[in-house]
């Protein structure tokens, strides 16, 4: 008999209605013909034809039809055919039918056992793999072969089970089979220790490409990217799997040059044309910001799948070129490639960068229609992040509340969303809710690096110390990112010594912790110490990055270290090849401006190769306001309003400068312009933590429960201050009113209300810590120095610019801020 109608089986999955019935009847006729031939004794001749027939069973219906006829014809008694049927059911995803068929094989051989074990493995049922293997070892009377162990080792979910299988492989003599050894290497790389995998690799008498790939990918998966690259030095040749693993290692290790070398190898040996190699190359160049190379790789691809489009779209999204990313998304749709969840996650981020609220809501609606929003938690988390980036924290919270199965990433996104939008107290509150209602969800690295900055913003030192206690228990404080966030929290809450102590406990192999400590010292006005830390960083062989020089220049600016700032600016370009960005130029303008070198600052702006943005002109305007240069301030404001006309802070700054100079007509004009644009001044507030609760005080606010006591305390204090030499400085009253009214306005500033509250509610001679959202005015600065002296209190004030440590009538800033 000849099976000339095998093509009929191919038609079964695509047929509908009557045509499906006719095709299936034809298939059954073919099988009946085979059955008759089998019964006539042509068994051996027809077995090969049966094996061919298996290849054309592409759905469960045709497989069951074949199975039924094999039972009727008694061909099922052949172990080889039965085993093939087991494999067919596993391939089609019906492991239950595969097991049923397997259980009815009378004389099972090793081949049949291997197929059943690998079938469970393919279905992802690890426990059944181990159970089936145990049954095989105990009841079959057979010995496993080299094909048995890879499936079983892949199913192991801990190193204990892996060690047992390792011993059995050693016992049966398959220890050095390349497939078994590669599977053992994968196991030890997944569950550790990696050193066992490397020892096994080094002892192998023969290594094929699979063994090398197993060890290299194992290093990558366990976070040892540099070890993976070092190991690859011994390779004489690479295949596409090796190239992909090494490209991932280059990305993780930050080795761009090595990645380019591997790309060159892949071009020379024809590997770049392989789809998943090209996709990984796009990811590599995207991580290093080389969008031109990303586009070149993408343009050279003959075939592009969904992953290719997702990779190139994500590349532009990561490098903040959302318009190009949107165009690529539209091109992808024209290519009739349907988006998946990853596409929508990138698209949500892209649209949030563009600030397109309407399009963002459309993305949410699309995910709801597709059912992805409720099925895939990553989509829900991406929508929360999208609204948080738009500043729509209420929408982000509503989506978060709607998520059916929140994971730790869900909580992290809403906590960081609140913190990044300035809602520090709400971020801390969400963390506390997570601890109470999260169930089995435990805080991870992402949680700590989200909530600790919120403690920094709110000045919630006690809450931060409580989190520190948790981190001491789980050991995560030694993680470089968590430890850095913790040190940053102490530094920004005024505990610089504790920040420095933590800094020397965490790994300092990259620039991240160094940048944080340099910034903290600069924020406290310790510019000389910041420069010393930078030199110590260089001595330890840590390479500074562009952020390092931003923090260093800012530290020099806050301490008036003009020469040191110029030295750093020059070194950045000549020694490290870092091209200055607008942030670096802004720091230099601020450096000259704070030092009173306003003309030098203006000339520096004119000589810039980049177009000055709002931060550049804003720094000059701020310096003009401090030094009372109204004419130059007016020039700066004209440029500023051209660049960013809707920023209320710059209008307030110019108005304050006119008010300080007594030019009330200018004040009225600026305020009129602001009202016409619908701009509202940010209200001044101060906060402090008392008894684990953050108290907030607004300028001129009379609704606080202790309002009367606080004003009585301030009135008594002012009488004492005048006796020791305090004279109110009315220049800092930005309203044209009588002197008595001006003094009352000064007394109602938020930091003074906070000090009065602290004096009433905290023990004598304890430190007072106050956090203010705006710059401390000159009169409040003088008052705080006097209060620190007559009350014998240390008062630490953090304003929008820096820290001020007041003690015995002296401020750490040296009146330079």
XYZ file of C-alpha atoms in Angstrom, residues 330-759:
430
model
C 3.041 53.094 12.552
C 5.425 51.469 10.034
C 5.108 48.196 11.932
C 1.299 48.298 11.632
C 1.616 48.984 7.890
C 3.772 45.843 7.676
C 0.784 43.953 9.122
C 2.680 42.952 12.262
C 0.253 42.823 15.175
C 1.480 44.377 18.454
C 1.792 42.294 21.592
C 2.027 43.173 25.278
C 5.677 44.281 25.016
C 4.822 46.626 22.161
C 2.082 48.233 24.242
C 4.414 48.601 27.239
C 6.920 50.513 25.088
C 4.138 52.529 23.475
C 2.781 53.568 26.884
C 6.216 54.899 27.858
C 6.632 56.672 24.495
C 3.295 58.478 24.733
C 3.969 59.509 28.327
C 7.260 61.078 27.146
C 5.276 63.017 24.543
C 2.742 64.066 27.193
C -0.133 62.904 24.983
C -2.830 62.198 27.571
C -5.503 61.354 25.018
C -3.329 58.795 23.242
C -2.316 57.299 26.602
C -5.968 56.736 27.500
C -6.406 55.100 24.083
C -3.607 52.670 24.930
C -5.382 51.752 28.159
C -8.640 51.266 26.249
C -6.899 49.053 23.670
C -5.451 46.797 26.394
C -8.895 46.524 27.996
C -10.519 45.502 24.695
C -7.832 42.895 24.086
C -8.219 41.558 27.625
C -4.495 42.016 28.273
C -5.056 44.477 31.113
C -6.588 41.831 33.377
C -4.606 38.859 32.053
C -1.065 40.277 32.164
C 0.020 42.186 35.256
C 2.956 43.750 33.357
C 0.469 45.653 31.167
C -1.339 46.993 34.235
C 1.961 48.033 35.798
C 2.984 49.795 32.575
C -0.271 51.785 32.565
C 0.358 52.854 36.187
C 3.864 54.029 35.211
C 2.434 55.817 32.161
C 0.000 57.907 34.212
C 2.641 58.578 36.884
C 5.039 59.956 34.242
C 2.258 62.239 33.006
C 1.838 63.519 36.566
C -1.689 62.061 36.772
C -1.158 60.354 40.103
C -4.900 60.043 40.778
C -5.356 58.091 37.528
C -2.300 55.987 38.368
C -3.784 55.187 41.790
C -7.178 54.330 40.236
C -5.551 51.878 37.800
C -3.460 50.411 40.623
C -6.578 49.845 42.742
C -8.208 48.105 39.779
C -5.374 45.595 39.244
C -6.715 42.138 40.165
C -3.454 40.423 41.145
C -0.913 42.940 42.323
C 2.726 41.842 42.478
C 5.671 43.585 44.108
C 6.346 45.534 40.888
C 2.798 46.941 41.068
C 3.478 48.312 44.534
C 6.908 49.612 43.490
C 5.438 51.516 40.544
C 2.797 53.337 42.595
C 5.300 54.140 45.387
C 7.862 55.527 42.920
C 5.067 57.308 41.005
C 4.070 59.239 44.123
C 7.698 59.953 45.070
C 8.698 61.187 41.593
C 5.742 63.581 41.505
C 6.612 65.115 44.858
C 4.005 63.251 46.936
C 6.507 61.880 49.416
C 4.057 61.344 52.287
C 1.694 59.396 50.007
C 4.607 57.232 48.814
C 5.500 56.361 52.408
C 1.833 55.690 53.168
C 1.629 53.272 50.181
C 4.674 51.418 51.482
C 3.020 51.056 54.884
C -0.186 49.760 53.227
C 1.894 47.247 51.274
C 3.437 45.995 54.504
C -0.002 45.619 56.099
C -2.077 44.329 53.157
C 0.472 42.895 50.743
C 0.029 39.360 52.023
C 2.870 37.191 50.775
C 4.407 40.066 48.780
C 7.795 41.021 50.196
C 9.694 44.226 49.527
C 12.574 43.839 47.082
C 15.397 46.031 45.834
C 12.983 48.112 43.734
C 10.785 48.806 46.767
C 13.623 50.176 48.862
C 15.052 52.404 46.117
C 11.527 53.833 45.647
C 10.524 54.484 49.260
C 13.893 55.698 50.606
C 13.978 58.746 48.267
C 10.454 59.548 49.489
C 11.803 59.631 53.059
C 14.542 61.964 51.801
C 11.978 64.322 50.241
C 9.727 64.425 53.287
C 12.589 64.582 55.766
C 11.078 61.524 57.460
C 14.263 60.516 59.267
C 12.573 58.195 61.768
C 10.722 56.367 59.003
C 14.013 56.060 57.116
C 15.758 54.679 60.206
C 12.950 52.141 60.582
C 13.548 51.013 56.995
C 17.268 50.822 57.761
C 16.461 48.384 60.550
C 14.551 46.170 58.109
C 17.475 46.263 55.696
C 19.930 45.281 58.422
C 17.854 42.140 59.051
C 17.694 41.029 55.420
C 21.215 42.159 54.515
C 20.071 44.215 51.516
C 21.724 47.358 52.862
C 24.951 46.024 51.318
C 23.404 46.073 47.847
C 25.043 48.939 45.955
C 21.748 50.562 44.876
C 19.861 50.042 48.139
C 22.881 51.065 50.206
C 23.355 54.175 48.065
C 19.673 55.130 48.484
C 20.022 54.650 52.242
C 23.160 56.810 52.389
C 21.380 59.448 50.272
C 18.454 59.410 52.710
C 20.708 60.061 55.708
C 22.613 62.752 53.804
C 19.429 64.589 52.785
C 17.977 64.291 56.287
C 21.005 66.078 57.733
C 22.884 63.035 59.078
C 26.003 63.326 56.919
C 28.193 61.274 59.281
C 25.792 58.335 59.077
C 25.699 58.670 55.285
C 29.495 58.537 55.143
C 29.615 55.522 57.471
C 27.201 53.614 55.213
C 29.126 54.660 52.127
C 32.262 52.873 53.321
C 30.281 49.664 53.982
C 28.775 49.207 50.503
C 30.629 48.181 47.301
C 32.181 51.212 45.595
C 33.250 49.698 42.286
C 31.194 52.060 40.099
C 30.391 55.767 40.152
C 26.862 55.510 41.638
C 27.702 55.624 45.399
C 30.496 58.157 44.820
C 28.155 60.496 42.947
C 25.644 60.312 45.798
C 28.161 61.181 48.534
C 29.724 63.983 46.503
C 26.220 65.426 45.950
C 25.367 65.133 49.672
C 28.548 66.988 50.704
C 27.835 69.660 48.129
C 24.267 69.981 49.414
C 25.656 70.588 52.915
C 28.084 73.216 51.622
C 31.177 71.029 52.157
C 32.712 71.692 48.754
C 36.293 70.981 49.846
C 35.265 67.552 51.190
C 33.402 66.842 47.935
C 36.579 67.550 45.946
C 38.559 65.294 48.321
C 36.027 62.491 47.768
C 36.408 62.923 44.019
C 40.184 62.560 44.280
C 39.710 59.479 46.499
C 37.408 58.049 43.843
C 40.102 58.469 41.209
C 42.706 56.887 43.512
C 40.501 53.779 43.839
C 40.372 53.429 40.067
C 36.680 54.301 39.660
C 35.980 56.116 36.406
C 33.824 59.248 36.788
C 30.855 59.782 34.465
C 28.921 62.868 33.379
C 26.784 62.736 36.570
C 29.940 62.801 38.708
C 30.953 66.135 37.224
C 27.445 67.594 37.556
C 27.472 66.828 41.312
C 31.052 68.028 41.682
C 30.453 71.330 39.870
C 27.296 71.871 41.934
C 29.287 71.261 45.145
C 31.892 73.811 44.057
C 29.098 76.277 43.265
C 27.502 75.992 46.718
C 30.871 76.595 48.403
C 32.206 79.351 46.167
C 35.110 77.237 44.887
C 35.480 78.955 41.510
C 39.046 77.772 40.756
C 38.238 74.170 41.674
C 35.081 74.285 39.537
C 37.029 75.522 36.505
C 39.604 72.752 37.074
C 36.879 70.096 37.126
C 35.202 71.490 34.017
C 38.482 71.378 32.119
C 39.422 67.896 33.408
C 36.060 66.475 32.355
C 36.783 67.333 28.730
C 40.538 66.789 28.423
C 41.103 63.744 30.673
C 37.805 61.867 30.265
C 36.508 63.034 26.900
C 33.091 63.975 28.289
C 31.335 66.594 26.185
C 29.646 69.127 28.488
C 25.858 69.022 28.498
C 23.466 71.838 29.385
C 23.544 70.630 33.016
C 27.325 71.134 33.169
C 27.062 74.583 31.587
C 24.243 75.434 34.007
C 26.458 74.525 36.975
C 29.256 76.764 35.665
C 26.876 79.721 35.221
C 25.598 79.100 38.773
C 29.212 78.909 40.032
C 30.124 82.298 38.568
C 26.765 83.824 39.496
C 26.867 82.838 43.174
C 30.408 84.218 43.402
C 29.134 87.583 42.096
C 31.005 87.279 38.775
C 27.908 88.133 36.758
C 29.648 89.554 33.680
C 31.859 86.452 33.440
C 28.722 84.316 33.707
C 27.062 86.242 30.867
C 30.139 85.961 28.632
C 30.325 82.239 29.417
C 26.732 81.840 28.221
C 27.506 83.716 25.005
C 30.488 81.420 24.302
C 28.505 78.188 24.766
C 28.375 75.868 21.700
C 24.854 74.815 22.751
C 21.661 76.851 22.710
C 21.073 77.990 26.327
C 17.906 76.585 27.872
C 15.771 77.797 30.774
C 18.101 76.357 33.424
C 21.027 78.458 32.109
C 19.175 81.774 32.065
C 17.393 80.833 35.305
C 20.743 80.420 37.082
C 21.838 83.870 35.884
C 18.534 85.470 36.911
C 18.785 83.903 40.370
C 22.306 85.289 40.781
C 21.125 88.745 39.662
C 18.362 88.603 42.290
C 20.859 87.682 45.059
C 23.377 90.387 44.059
C 20.747 93.015 43.184
C 21.757 93.515 39.543
C 18.370 94.494 38.117
C 19.596 95.506 34.638
C 21.351 92.213 33.925
C 18.454 90.360 35.552
C 16.069 91.967 33.099
C 18.223 90.774 30.164
C 18.279 87.246 31.593
C 14.506 87.274 32.115
C 13.852 88.338 28.511
C 15.794 85.333 27.224
C 14.183 83.154 29.867
C 10.615 84.016 28.934
C 11.415 83.306 25.273
C 12.563 79.792 26.156
C 9.995 78.935 28.847
C 7.246 81.561 29.081
C 4.857 79.520 31.236
C 7.185 78.750 34.187
C 5.725 80.499 37.228
C 8.960 80.244 39.250
C 10.881 82.517 36.908
C 8.117 85.153 36.998
C 8.245 85.048 40.807
C 12.048 85.358 40.761
C 11.931 88.475 38.590
C 9.122 89.957 40.697
C 11.131 89.338 43.880
C 14.181 91.019 42.357
C 12.132 94.144 41.559
C 10.607 94.050 45.066
C 14.034 93.835 46.740
C 15.129 96.870 44.725
C 11.925 98.747 45.654
C 10.724 98.917 42.059
C 7.056 98.231 42.760
C 5.916 99.190 39.269
C 7.966 96.312 37.917
C 6.461 94.025 40.557
C 2.916 94.992 39.547
C 3.719 94.487 35.860
C 5.140 90.971 36.369
C 2.268 89.943 38.643
C -0.231 91.230 36.079
C 1.469 89.196 33.322
C 1.393 86.100 35.543
C -2.313 86.524 36.290
C -3.024 86.999 32.587
C -1.305 83.669 31.819
C -3.145 81.914 34.619
C 0.085 81.211 36.516
C -0.080 80.620 40.263
C 2.827 80.970 42.671
C 3.916 77.829 44.483
C 2.978 78.319 48.158
C 5.844 78.221 50.620
C 5.759 75.462 53.214
C 8.011 73.876 55.795
C 7.777 70.459 57.411
C 9.278 68.618 60.338
C 8.915 65.176 61.874
C 7.610 64.965 65.445
C 6.613 61.705 67.138
C 6.764 59.737 63.833
C 4.378 62.224 62.223
C 5.272 64.809 59.579
C 3.867 68.249 60.452
C 3.473 70.740 57.566
C 3.301 74.546 58.005
C 2.274 76.991 55.269
C 3.311 80.638 55.153
C 0.651 82.823 56.817
C -1.498 79.804 57.648
C -3.780 80.269 60.658
C -5.586 76.914 60.645
C -3.046 74.875 62.593
C -4.483 73.584 65.925
C -1.595 75.251 67.827
C -1.696 78.501 65.832
C -2.227 80.827 68.820
C 0.498 79.195 70.955
C 2.948 79.333 68.028
C 2.365 83.071 67.420
C 2.685 83.851 71.117
C 5.997 81.975 71.152
C 7.199 83.841 68.044
C 6.195 87.239 69.490
C 8.129 86.524 72.709
C 11.111 85.272 70.703
C 11.210 88.399 68.519
C 11.353 90.625 71.609
C 14.330 88.619 72.900
C 15.998 88.685 69.467
C 15.767 92.479 69.245
C 17.437 92.723 72.641
C 20.490 90.820 71.310
C 20.793 92.840 68.115
C 18.264 91.522 65.592
C 16.890 94.116 63.152
C 14.160 92.983 60.710
C 15.274 93.230 57.075
C 12.234 94.554 55.239
C 13.844 93.991 51.824
C 12.582 90.408 52.010
C 8.958 91.503 52.265
C 7.757 91.371 48.684
C 4.698 93.582 49.226
C 4.379 97.384 49.348
C 2.927 97.747 52.882
C 3.715 99.591 56.131
C 6.715 98.538 58.263
C 4.567 97.023 61.040
C 2.761 94.875 58.506
C 6.090 93.880 56.957
C 7.343 92.623 60.320
C 4.169 90.568 60.805
C 4.567 89.065 57.306
C 8.172 88.083 58.076
C 7.089 86.488 61.348
C 4.518 84.318 59.527
C 7.051 82.654 57.218
C 6.645 78.894 57.291
C 10.115 78.057 58.706
C 9.478 80.351 61.698
C 6.143 78.650 62.392
C 7.958 75.289 62.282
C 10.620 76.538 64.721
C 7.975 77.822 67.137
C 6.159 74.475 66.997
C 9.421 72.606 67.638
C 10.284 74.812 70.628
